[in-house]
Coordinates of C-alpha atoms in Angstrom, one line a residue:
M12 CA -38.1 -25.8 12.4
R13 CA -38.7 -27.5 15.9
V14 CA -35.9 -27.0 18.4
A15 CA -35.7 -28.4 21.8
V16 CA -33.7 -26.5 24.7
A17 CA -32.6 -28.7 27.7
G18 CA -31.6 -26.9 31.3
C19 CA -29.0 -28.6 32.8
C20 CA -28.4 -32.0 31.1
H21 CA -26.2 -33.4 34.0
G22 CA -25.6 -36.3 31.8
E23 CA -28.6 -38.0 31.6
L24 CA -28.4 -37.9 27.6
D25 CA -30.5 -41.4 27.4
K26 CA -33.5 -39.7 29.7
I27 CA -33.3 -36.8 27.3
Y28 CA -33.7 -38.7 24.6
E29 CA -36.0 -40.0 25.4
T30 CA -38.4 -37.7 26.6
L31 CA -38.1 -36.3 22.8
A32 CA -39.3 -39.2 21.2
L33 CA -42.5 -39.3 23.6
A34 CA -42.6 -35.1 22.3
E35 CA -42.5 -36.1 18.8
K36 CA -45.0 -39.0 19.1
R37 CA -47.1 -36.1 21.4
G38 CA -46.5 -33.0 18.7
P39 CA -47.1 -31.5 15.1
G40 CA -43.5 -33.2 13.8
P41 CA -40.2 -34.2 14.2
I42 CA -37.9 -32.3 16.3
D43 CA -35.2 -31.0 14.1
L44 CA -32.1 -29.6 16.9
L45 CA -31.8 -29.9 20.4
L46 CA -29.4 -27.0 22.5
C47 CA -28.0 -27.8 25.8
C48 CA -27.7 -25.0 28.6
G49 CA -24.2 -26.7 29.9
D50 CA -23.4 -29.3 32.8
F51 CA -23.8 -31.5 29.6
Q52 CA -21.0 -34.0 31.2
A53 CA -19.1 -35.6 28.1
V54 CA -17.6 -38.2 30.3
R55 CA -15.7 -40.6 28.6
N56 CA -13.8 -42.6 30.8
E57 CA -12.4 -42.5 34.7
A58 CA -9.8 -39.9 33.8
D59 CA -12.4 -37.8 32.9
L60 CA -14.9 -37.9 35.6
R61 CA -11.8 -37.1 38.0
C62 CA -11.3 -33.4 35.7
M63 CA -15.3 -33.2 37.2
A64 CA -15.4 -30.2 39.8
V65 CA -18.0 -31.9 41.7
P66 CA -17.5 -34.0 45.1
P67 CA -16.8 -37.5 45.0
K68 CA -20.0 -38.9 45.9
Y69 CA -21.5 -37.0 42.7
R70 CA -19.7 -38.3 40.1
H71 CA -21.3 -41.1 38.0
M72 CA -20.3 -42.3 34.7
Q73 CA -24.6 -41.7 33.2
T74 CA -24.5 -42.9 29.2
F75 CA -22.1 -40.2 27.4
Y76 CA -19.8 -42.7 26.8
R77 CA -21.8 -45.5 25.2
Y78 CA -22.5 -42.6 22.7
Y79 CA -18.7 -41.7 22.3
S80 CA -17.8 -45.7 21.6
G81 CA -20.5 -46.0 18.9
E82 CA -22.8 -48.0 20.8
K83 CA -25.6 -45.0 20.3
K84 CA -25.7 -42.5 18.5
A85 CA -27.5 -39.5 19.5
P86 CA -31.4 -39.2 17.3
I87 CA -31.3 -35.7 17.0
L88 CA -28.4 -33.0 16.1
T89 CA -27.1 -31.7 19.5
V90 CA -25.8 -28.2 20.4
F91 CA -24.0 -27.7 23.9
I92 CA -21.9 -25.1 25.4
G93 CA -20.3 -26.4 28.2
G94 CA -21.3 -25.2 32.4
N95 CA -19.2 -25.6 35.3
H96 CA -19.6 -29.2 35.9
E97 CA -18.1 -30.8 33.4
A98 CA -15.4 -33.3 31.9
S99 CA -12.9 -30.2 31.6
N100 CA -10.3 -32.3 30.4
H101 CA -12.2 -33.3 27.3
L102 CA -13.6 -30.3 26.1
Q103 CA -10.4 -28.1 26.8
E104 CA -9.5 -30.7 23.5
L105 CA -11.7 -28.5 21.6
P106 CA -11.8 -24.6 22.7
Y107 CA -12.9 -23.7 19.1
G108 CA -15.5 -26.4 19.4
G109 CA -15.9 -29.9 17.5
W110 CA -17.8 -33.4 18.1
V111 CA -17.6 -34.5 21.1
A112 CA -19.5 -38.1 19.9
P113 CA -21.7 -38.0 16.6
N114 CA -23.9 -35.7 15.8
I115 CA -23.0 -34.6 19.5
Y116 CA -21.5 -31.1 18.6
Y117 CA -19.7 -28.8 21.3
L118 CA -19.7 -24.5 20.4
G119 CA -16.1 -24.8 22.2
L120 CA -15.1 -21.7 25.0
A121 CA -17.2 -19.2 22.7
G122 CA -18.4 -20.2 19.2
V123 CA -21.4 -19.2 16.4
V124 CA -22.5 -22.2 14.0
K125 CA -25.9 -22.3 11.7
Y126 CA -27.9 -25.1 11.1
R127 CA -30.9 -24.1 8.7
G128 CA -30.1 -21.2 7.9
V129 CA -30.6 -20.1 12.2
R130 CA -27.5 -18.5 13.6
I131 CA -26.5 -20.0 16.9
G132 CA -23.9 -19.0 19.4
G133 CA -22.9 -19.6 22.6
I134 CA -20.4 -19.1 25.5
S135 CA -19.6 -21.8 27.9
G136 CA -18.7 -21.6 31.8
I137 CA -19.9 -19.3 34.4
F138 CA -18.3 -15.8 35.5
K139 CA -16.3 -15.2 38.4
S140 CA -14.5 -11.7 38.8
H141 CA -11.2 -12.9 39.7
D142 CA -10.2 -14.9 36.9
Y143 CA -12.0 -13.5 34.2
R144 CA -9.2 -11.2 33.0
K145 CA -6.8 -14.2 33.1
G146 CA -5.5 -16.3 29.9
H147 CA -6.7 -19.6 29.6
F148 CA -3.6 -21.3 31.6
E149 CA -5.0 -24.2 32.6
C150 CA -4.2 -28.0 31.8
P151 CA -4.6 -31.4 32.8
P152 CA -3.7 -32.6 35.1
Y153 CA -5.2 -30.2 37.5
N154 CA -5.2 -29.2 40.9
S155 CA -7.8 -28.0 43.8
A156 CA -7.8 -24.7 42.0
T157 CA -7.4 -25.1 38.3
I158 CA -10.3 -27.8 38.0
R159 CA -12.2 -24.7 38.8
S160 CA -11.1 -22.2 37.2
I161 CA -10.7 -23.8 33.7
Y162 CA -14.6 -22.9 33.6
H163 CA -14.6 -19.4 34.7
V164 CA -15.6 -17.4 31.5
R165 CA -12.6 -15.0 30.2
N166 CA -13.0 -11.6 28.6
I167 CA -10.8 -12.8 25.4
E168 CA -14.0 -14.7 24.7
V169 CA -16.9 -12.1 25.9
Y170 CA -14.4 -9.7 23.3
K171 CA -14.0 -12.0 20.7
L172 CA -18.3 -12.3 20.3
K173 CA -18.4 -8.5 20.7
Q174 CA -16.5 -8.1 17.5
L175 CA -20.1 -9.6 15.7
K176 CA -21.8 -7.1 14.1
Q177 CA -24.7 -9.7 12.0
P178 CA -27.7 -10.7 13.9
M179 CA -27.6 -13.4 16.1
D180 CA -31.0 -15.8 16.4
I181 CA -30.2 -18.3 19.4
F182 CA -27.1 -17.4 22.3
L183 CA -26.7 -19.8 24.5
S184 CA -25.0 -19.5 28.0
H185 CA -24.9 -21.2 31.1
D186 CA -25.6 -18.4 33.6
W187 CA -28.3 -16.2 33.3
P188 CA -27.6 -12.3 32.2
R189 CA -27.1 -10.3 35.0
S190 CA -30.5 -8.2 35.2
I191 CA -32.8 -10.2 32.8
Y192 CA -34.8 -11.2 35.8
H193 CA -36.4 -7.1 36.2
Y194 CA -37.7 -8.1 32.5
G195 CA -39.8 -11.4 33.6
N196 CA -42.2 -12.3 36.8
K197 CA -39.3 -11.7 39.0
K198 CA -42.7 -12.1 41.9
Q199 CA -43.0 -15.7 41.0
L200 CA -39.4 -16.1 40.5
L201 CA -38.4 -14.9 44.2
K202 CA -41.4 -17.4 45.7
T203 CA -40.2 -20.2 43.7
K204 CA -36.5 -19.5 44.6
S205 CA -36.9 -17.0 48.0
F206 CA -33.0 -17.3 48.8
F207 CA -32.1 -15.5 45.2
R208 CA -33.9 -12.3 47.1
Q209 CA -31.1 -10.7 48.1
E210 CA -29.0 -11.2 44.9
V211 CA -32.0 -9.7 43.1
E212 CA -32.8 -6.9 45.0
N213 CA -28.5 -6.1 45.3
N214 CA -28.8 -6.4 41.0
T215 CA -25.9 -9.2 41.7
L216 CA -27.6 -12.6 40.4
G217 CA -26.3 -13.4 37.1
S218 CA -23.3 -13.0 35.2
P219 CA -22.3 -9.0 34.1
A220 CA -20.1 -10.2 30.9
A221 CA -23.5 -12.5 29.3
S222 CA -25.2 -9.4 30.2
E223 CA -22.8 -7.2 28.3
L224 CA -23.2 -9.7 25.2
L225 CA -26.8 -9.2 25.7
E226 CA -26.8 -5.8 25.1
H227 CA -24.2 -6.3 22.5
L228 CA -25.5 -8.9 20.4
K229 CA -29.5 -8.5 21.3
P230 CA -30.4 -12.0 20.0
T231 CA -33.9 -13.2 19.2
Y232 CA -33.9 -15.7 21.5
W233 CA -31.3 -16.7 24.7
F234 CA -31.4 -19.4 26.7
S235 CA -29.4 -20.0 30.3
A236 CA -29.7 -22.7 32.9
H237 CA -27.7 -22.9 36.1
L238 CA -30.2 -22.2 38.5
H239 CA -32.5 -24.9 38.2
V240 CA -35.3 -23.5 37.8
K241 CA -37.7 -22.0 34.9
F242 CA -38.0 -18.8 34.1
A243 CA -39.2 -16.2 31.0
A244 CA -38.6 -13.1 30.5
L245 CA -38.6 -10.1 27.7
M246 CA -36.4 -8.0 26.9
Q247 CA -36.6 -5.0 24.8
H248 CA -33.6 -2.8 23.4
Q249 CA -33.7 0.2 22.5
A250 CA -32.8 1.3 19.2
K251 CA -29.4 2.9 18.5
D252 CA -31.3 5.0 15.2
K253 CA -34.6 6.2 15.6
E254 CA -35.0 5.0 11.8
Q255 CA -34.3 1.3 13.1
T256 CA -36.9 -1.4 15.0
A257 CA -36.4 -1.6 18.4
K258 CA -35.3 -5.7 18.9
A259 CA -36.7 -7.8 21.6
T260 CA -35.2 -10.9 23.2
K261 CA -36.8 -13.7 24.3
F262 CA -35.4 -15.1 27.1
L263 CA -35.9 -18.7 28.7
A264 CA -34.1 -20.8 31.5
L265 CA -34.6 -24.0 31.8
D266 CA -34.4 -26.4 35.1
K267 CA -32.2 -29.7 35.2
C268 CA -33.4 -33.2 34.1
L269 CA -35.2 -34.9 36.6
P270 CA -38.6 -36.4 37.0
H271 CA -41.2 -33.1 37.1
R272 CA -38.8 -30.4 36.5
D273 CA -39.1 -28.2 33.6
F274 CA -35.9 -29.2 32.1
L275 CA -36.6 -29.2 28.2
Q276 CA -38.7 -27.3 26.0
V277 CA -39.7 -27.3 22.1
I278 CA -39.9 -24.2 20.0
E279 CA -40.9 -23.0 16.5
I280 CA -38.3 -21.3 15.0
E281 CA -38.6 -19.5 11.8
H282 CA -35.7 -20.8 9.2
D283 CA -35.0 -20.6 5.5
P284 CA -36.0 -23.6 3.9
S285 CA -33.4 -23.4 0.9
A286 CA -30.4 -23.9 3.9
P287 CA -29.2 -27.5 4.2
Q288 CA -29.6 -29.5 6.5
Y289 CA -26.1 -29.7 8.2
L290 CA -23.9 -27.6 10.4
E291 CA -22.0 -24.8 8.9
Y292 CA -19.6 -22.5 10.6
D293 CA -20.1 -19.2 10.7
I294 CA -18.3 -16.9 8.2
E295 CA -18.3 -14.2 10.1
W296 CA -17.5 -15.6 13.5
L297 CA -14.1 -17.3 11.6
T298 CA -13.4 -14.7 10.5
V299 CA -12.6 -13.0 13.8
L300 CA -11.5 -15.7 15.0
R301 CA -8.4 -14.9 12.6
A302 CA -8.1 -11.6 13.4
T303 CA -8.3 -12.1 17.3
D304 CA -5.8 -15.0 17.0
D305 CA -2.3 -12.5 18.2
L306 CA -4.3 -11.7 21.7
I307 CA -4.1 -15.2 22.7
N308 CA -3.6 -15.8 26.1
V309 CA -2.3 -19.0 28.1
T310 CA -0.8 -17.2 31.3
E311 CA -2.2 -16.7 34.6
R312 CA -1.7 -12.8 34.4
P313 CA -4.6 -10.5 34.2
W314 CA -4.7 -8.5 30.8
N315 CA -7.5 -6.0 29.2
M316 CA -8.8 -6.0 26.1
P317 CA -7.7 -3.4 23.4
E318 CA -10.0 -0.1 23.3
N319 CA -10.2 3.1 22.3
N320 CA -8.2 4.6 24.6
G321 CA -5.0 5.6 23.1
L322 CA -3.0 2.4 24.5
H323 CA -3.8 0.5 21.4
K324 CA -2.7 0.7 17.5
R325 CA -5.9 -1.6 17.0
W326 CA -9.0 -2.1 18.9
D327 CA -11.8 -2.9 16.4
Y328 CA -11.5 -6.9 15.2
S329 CA -14.4 -6.9 13.7
A330 CA -15.0 -8.8 10.2
T331 CA -14.6 -6.5 7.1
E332 CA -16.6 -8.1 3.8
E333 CA -12.7 -8.2 2.6
A334 CA -11.6 -10.4 5.3
M335 CA -14.8 -12.6 5.2
N336 CA -14.4 -13.1 1.4
K337 CA -10.7 -14.4 2.5
V338 CA -11.9 -17.1 4.8
L339 CA -14.2 -18.1 2.0
E340 CA -11.5 -18.7 -0.4
I341 CA -9.5 -20.4 2.2
L342 CA -12.1 -23.1 3.1
N343 CA -13.3 -23.1 -0.3
H344 CA -17.0 -21.3 -0.6
D345 CA -17.6 -24.8 1.8
L346 CA -18.6 -24.1 5.5
K347 CA -20.0 -27.3 6.1
V348 CA -18.6 -28.3 9.8
P349 CA -16.9 -31.8 8.6
C350 CA -18.0 -35.1 10.5
N351 CA -14.7 -35.4 11.8
F352 CA -15.1 -37.0 14.9
S353 CA -12.1 -39.5 16.1
I354 CA -12.0 -41.4 19.6
T355 CA -8.9 -39.7 21.5
A356 CA -9.3 -41.4 24.6
A357 CA -9.6 -45.2 25.8
C358 CA -13.4 -45.3 26.5
Y359 CA -15.7 -46.5 29.6
D360 CA -15.8 -50.6 30.3
P361 CA -17.9 -51.0 32.6
T362 CA -16.3 -54.7 32.9
K363 CA -13.3 -53.7 33.4
P364 CA -13.2 -50.1 35.4
Q365 CA -9.8 -48.7 36.0
A366 CA -9.6 -46.3 38.4
Q367 CA -6.5 -45.2 38.1
M368 CA -6.4 -44.4 34.7
Q369 CA -3.8 -41.7 33.8
L370 CA -4.8 -38.5 32.7
V371 CA -3.3 -37.0 29.6
H372 CA -3.1 -33.0 28.1
R373 CA -4.2 -34.4 24.7
I374 CA -4.3 -32.3 21.0
N375 CA -7.3 -33.4 19.4
P376 CA -7.1 -34.0 15.6
Q377 CA -10.1 -31.8 15.0
T378 CA -8.8 -29.1 16.3
T379 CA -5.5 -29.7 14.6
E380 CA -7.6 -29.6 11.4
F381 CA -9.5 -26.7 12.1
C382 CA -7.0 -24.4 13.3
A383 CA -4.6 -25.8 9.8
Q384 CA -7.4 -24.6 7.7
L385 CA -8.1 -21.3 9.2
G386 CA -5.0 -19.9 9.9
I387 CA -5.0 -19.9 13.5
T388 CA -3.4 -21.3 17.1
D389 CA -3.8 -24.3 18.8
L390 CA -4.3 -23.2 22.5
N391 CA -3.5 -26.6 23.9
I392 CA 0.0 -26.7 21.9
R393 CA 0.6 -23.2 22.9
L394 CA -0.2 -24.2 26.5
Q395 CA 2.1 -27.5 25.8
K396 CA 5.2 -25.0 24.5
A397 CA 4.4 -22.7 27.8
K398 CA 4.6 -26.1 30.0
E399 CA 7.7 -27.1 28.7
E400 CA 9.1 -23.8 28.8
H401 CA 8.3 -21.9 31.5
H402 CA 6.4 -24.7 33.5
L403 CA 3.0 -23.0 33.4
C404 CA 1.1 -26.2 34.2
G405 CA 3.0 -29.0 35.4
E406 CA 2.4 -31.3 37.7
Y407 CA 1.0 -29.6 40.7
E408 CA 0.5 -31.0 44.1
E409 CA -3.0 -31.6 45.7
Q410 CA -3.6 -29.0 48.2
D411 CA -6.7 -28.2 49.7
D412 CA -6.1 -24.8 50.8
L413 CA -4.3 -23.5 47.4
E414 CA -6.5 -20.8 46.8
S415 CA -4.3 -18.5 45.3
N416 CA -6.9 -17.6 42.3
D417 CA -8.5 -16.3 44.7
S418 CA -6.3 -13.7 45.8
G419 CA -8.1 -10.4 44.8
E420 CA -5.7 -8.7 43.2
D421 CA -5.6 -7.2 39.4
R422 CA -9.9 -7.7 39.5
S423 CA -11.8 -7.4 36.8
E424 CA -13.9 -4.6 35.7
Y425 CA -16.7 -6.3 37.4
N426 CA -16.6 -5.7 41.0
T427 CA -18.6 -8.4 41.7
D428 CA -18.2 -12.1 41.4
T429 CA -21.6 -13.3 40.8
S430 CA -21.5 -17.0 40.9
A431 CA -22.1 -16.7 44.9
L432 CA -25.1 -17.8 43.6
S433 CA -24.5 -21.1 43.8
S434 CA -23.8 -20.9 48.0
L435 CA -27.2 -19.8 48.2
N436 CA -29.3 -22.6 45.3
P437 CA -29.5 -25.9 47.6
D438 CA -30.8 -27.1 44.2
E439 CA -27.2 -26.7 42.8
I440 CA -24.0 -28.9 43.5
L441 CA -21.9 -27.2 46.4
L442 CA -18.3 -26.6 46.0
D443 CA -16.0 -25.3 48.8
E444 CA -15.0 -22.4 46.4
E445 CA -18.5 -22.1 44.5
E446 CA -19.7 -21.4 48.4
E447 CA -17.3 -18.7 49.0
E448 CA -18.4 -15.1 48.4
D449 CA -16.3 -12.5 46.9
S450 CA -15.0 -9.9 49.1
L451 CA -16.1 -6.7 47.1
V452 CA -19.7 -6.6 46.9
S453 CA -20.7 -3.6 44.9
T454 CA -23.2 -1.1 45.9
H455 CA -24.6 0.0 42.6
S456 CA -25.3 -2.2 39.7
D457 CA -22.2 -3.0 37.0
L458 CA -24.6 -2.5 34.0
N459 CA -27.1 -0.5 33.5
T460 CA -30.7 -1.8 35.6
P461 CA -33.6 -1.1 33.5
S462 CA -35.6 1.7 34.6
A463 CA -39.4 0.3 33.9
E464 CA -40.1 -3.4 34.8
P465 CA -42.6 -4.9 32.8
S466 CA -46.3 -5.2 34.6
S467 CA -46.6 -8.7 35.8
D468 CA -49.2 -9.2 33.9
Q469 CA -46.9 -8.7 30.3
A470 CA -44.7 -11.3 32.5
S471 CA -47.3 -14.2 32.7
D472 CA -48.6 -13.6 29.6
F473 CA -45.0 -14.2 27.8
S474 CA -44.2 -17.0 30.5
A475 CA -47.2 -18.5 28.8
S476 CA -45.6 -18.7 25.2
F477 CA -43.0 -20.8 26.9
S478 CA -45.8 -23.6 28.1
D479 CA -45.9 -27.1 27.3
V480 CA -47.1 -30.0 28.7
R481 CA -44.3 -32.1 30.1
I482 CA -44.0 -35.8 29.2
L483 CA -42.0 -38.3 30.8
P484 CA -40.5 -41.2 29.6
A485 CA -41.3 -44.3 31.6
S486 CA -37.4 -45.0 32.7
M487 CA -37.6 -41.2 34.7
T488 CA -39.9 -43.0 37.7
V489 CA -40.9 -40.6 40.1
S490 CA -40.6 -40.4 44.1
S491 CA -42.3 -38.9 46.4
D492 CA -40.4 -36.0 47.5
D493 CA -40.2 -35.0 43.8
T494 CA -40.3 -31.1 43.3
L495 CA -42.8 -30.3 40.6
G496 CA -39.5 -27.1 40.3
S497 CA -40.9 -23.6 39.2
P498 CA -44.3 -22.7 37.8
V499 CA -42.9 -19.8 36.3
G500 CA -44.2 -20.0 33.1
R501 CA -45.9 -23.5 33.1
E502 CA -49.3 -23.3 32.6
G503 CA -51.6 -21.2 30.5
K504 CA -53.7 -19.7 33.2
P505 CA -53.5 -19.6 37.0
G506 CA -54.2 -22.7 38.7
E507 CA -55.0 -24.9 35.1
A508 CA -54.5 -28.7 36.1
R509 CA -52.0 -30.5 34.2
E510 CA -52.1 -34.4 33.2
L511 CA -49.3 -36.9 33.2
E512 CA -49.6 -39.9 31.0
D513 CA -51.2 -41.8 33.9
G514 CA -54.3 -38.7 33.8
K515 CA -53.1 -38.4 37.4
D516 CA -53.9 -34.2 38.4
L517 CA -49.9 -32.9 38.9
A518 CA -51.7 -30.3 41.9
E519 CA -52.0 -34.5 43.2
L520 CA -48.6 -35.3 44.0
P521 CA -47.3 -34.0 46.7
L522 CA -44.9 -30.7 46.3
K523 CA -41.6 -30.9 48.3
R524 CA -41.0 -27.4 50.4
L525 CA -39.7 -24.5 49.3
S526 CA -37.1 -23.1 50.8
D527 CA -39.1 -21.0 53.2
E528 CA -36.4 -22.1 56.2
Q529 CA -33.9 -21.1 53.9
E530 CA -34.1 -17.4 53.8
P531 CA -30.3 -15.4 53.9
E532 CA -30.9 -14.8 57.5
Q533 CA -31.0 -18.1 58.3
R534 CA -28.5 -19.0 56.0
K535 CA -25.9 -17.0 57.0
K536 CA -26.1 -19.1 60.5
I537 CA -24.8 -22.2 58.2
K538 CA -21.5 -23.3 58.2
R539 CA -21.0 -23.4 54.4
R540 CA -18.2 -26.4 54.3
N541 CA -21.0 -28.4 56.3
Q542 CA -21.7 -31.7 54.9
A543 CA -25.1 -31.7 55.8
I544 CA -25.9 -29.0 52.8
Y545 CA -25.2 -32.1 50.7
A546 CA -27.4 -34.3 52.6
A547 CA -30.3 -32.2 51.2
V548 CA -29.8 -32.4 47.6
D549 CA -29.0 -36.1 47.5
D550 CA -31.7 -37.4 46.0
D551 CA -31.8 -34.5 43.1
D552 CA -28.2 -34.2 42.2
A553 CA -27.1 -37.6 42.2
A554 CA -30.2 -38.8 39.9

């Protein structure tokens, strides 16, 4: 089947679907599935917009609300994960996943589903070491700290995914797995994004938690976004047993949705022709959710997951055949994800803007139904009870200097903060907290660095396998300073010209200067909270 993968969406659903429609007209057949790697921005109304962790000038309603209201319907089944610029209050209603609009499915904090026999997993958010071991304690209304920590990956989600043993076909993450850059054309990556050099050389670029999952799950494909550059890599895993065939993961990161950017890729995925053409729950994942339900933590208290160290009665929560059969019986052997989307919040009305719309912590009926059927805890109900009993997440005062989450106490087992990359990428929307680097910098890799890197020829050959001629809908107007983005994996042959719809050669288009003046040594002299930083990316990030 044909699967389209999108990088950072930033709410540009109309443009993405228009581009896919063009691809279908010019391609060998219809596209069956769209996968989005975060920053989806499922904004329903003005209250949702206020829950997006971006400076106010980047808060735009975009077009998702039209799909939410039913005015439009997604033409292609769409599955997405959360990133670090989301309507967090909306996604928080669906911690185990669910429909945010008809035909648009959110995977949850972490999740696994199947479509036409293809197993698709994902984890939402980005990695921050100081929040990694905390529970899911945030709830609306957010303050200046929790509006950011809400999208930080937690160890419980990684732990659940590490209980999986069955093969994974596709996995989605917003930030990259750490060390993946060693398995692709690193030279070209650093030529395109020179401000990554220090992190790449120190092996601190990307998420160590995602890298741990990559090593454990060994999926056939891994797709990411966040860094706003196209990059392909091929990671060859080591076989645990000599009799086993060593697995390999094809990694692809994509750019954000803008003209002349590599934000979309269509690939052919092997599928089971006899499998149903609708979204299904994954039985192993459901079984793990039931087994780990007692591990739920809704406090800010840091904690470690159970392990075989003599301190825990149980540390293996993987799914047994017996447990999976029990879950199948509970579901009456019907794994179809029910089409039970319902509107839970007022939809934006352009004719009647409501800037002061009240922010409410909602219980979503999809989550209620899912938890009741599976016999697990609704995180939001647990949070509301905690709020009533202990006032864990109440009406906070907005304080610009409220940085309790950055205290550095009880740090995670990973002793570097990988999302400092956001402060180094001029393409990324900058936030105060995203700009502040962690005080601890590791002198060695948290995870094993590859002993041998692929040759540049091998990386280039693999990159070419993810090469498409980019086509743009007419609505995506191109300004003179639109960058062509990363050339990594874009062309089959070096220097080969590609054509736009009007027949113009891409080489004729003006190129934006690529950060030669933004090397780390000079960048350190720039005051990070300076508003001038934003001015450099106004055209791109406001689009």
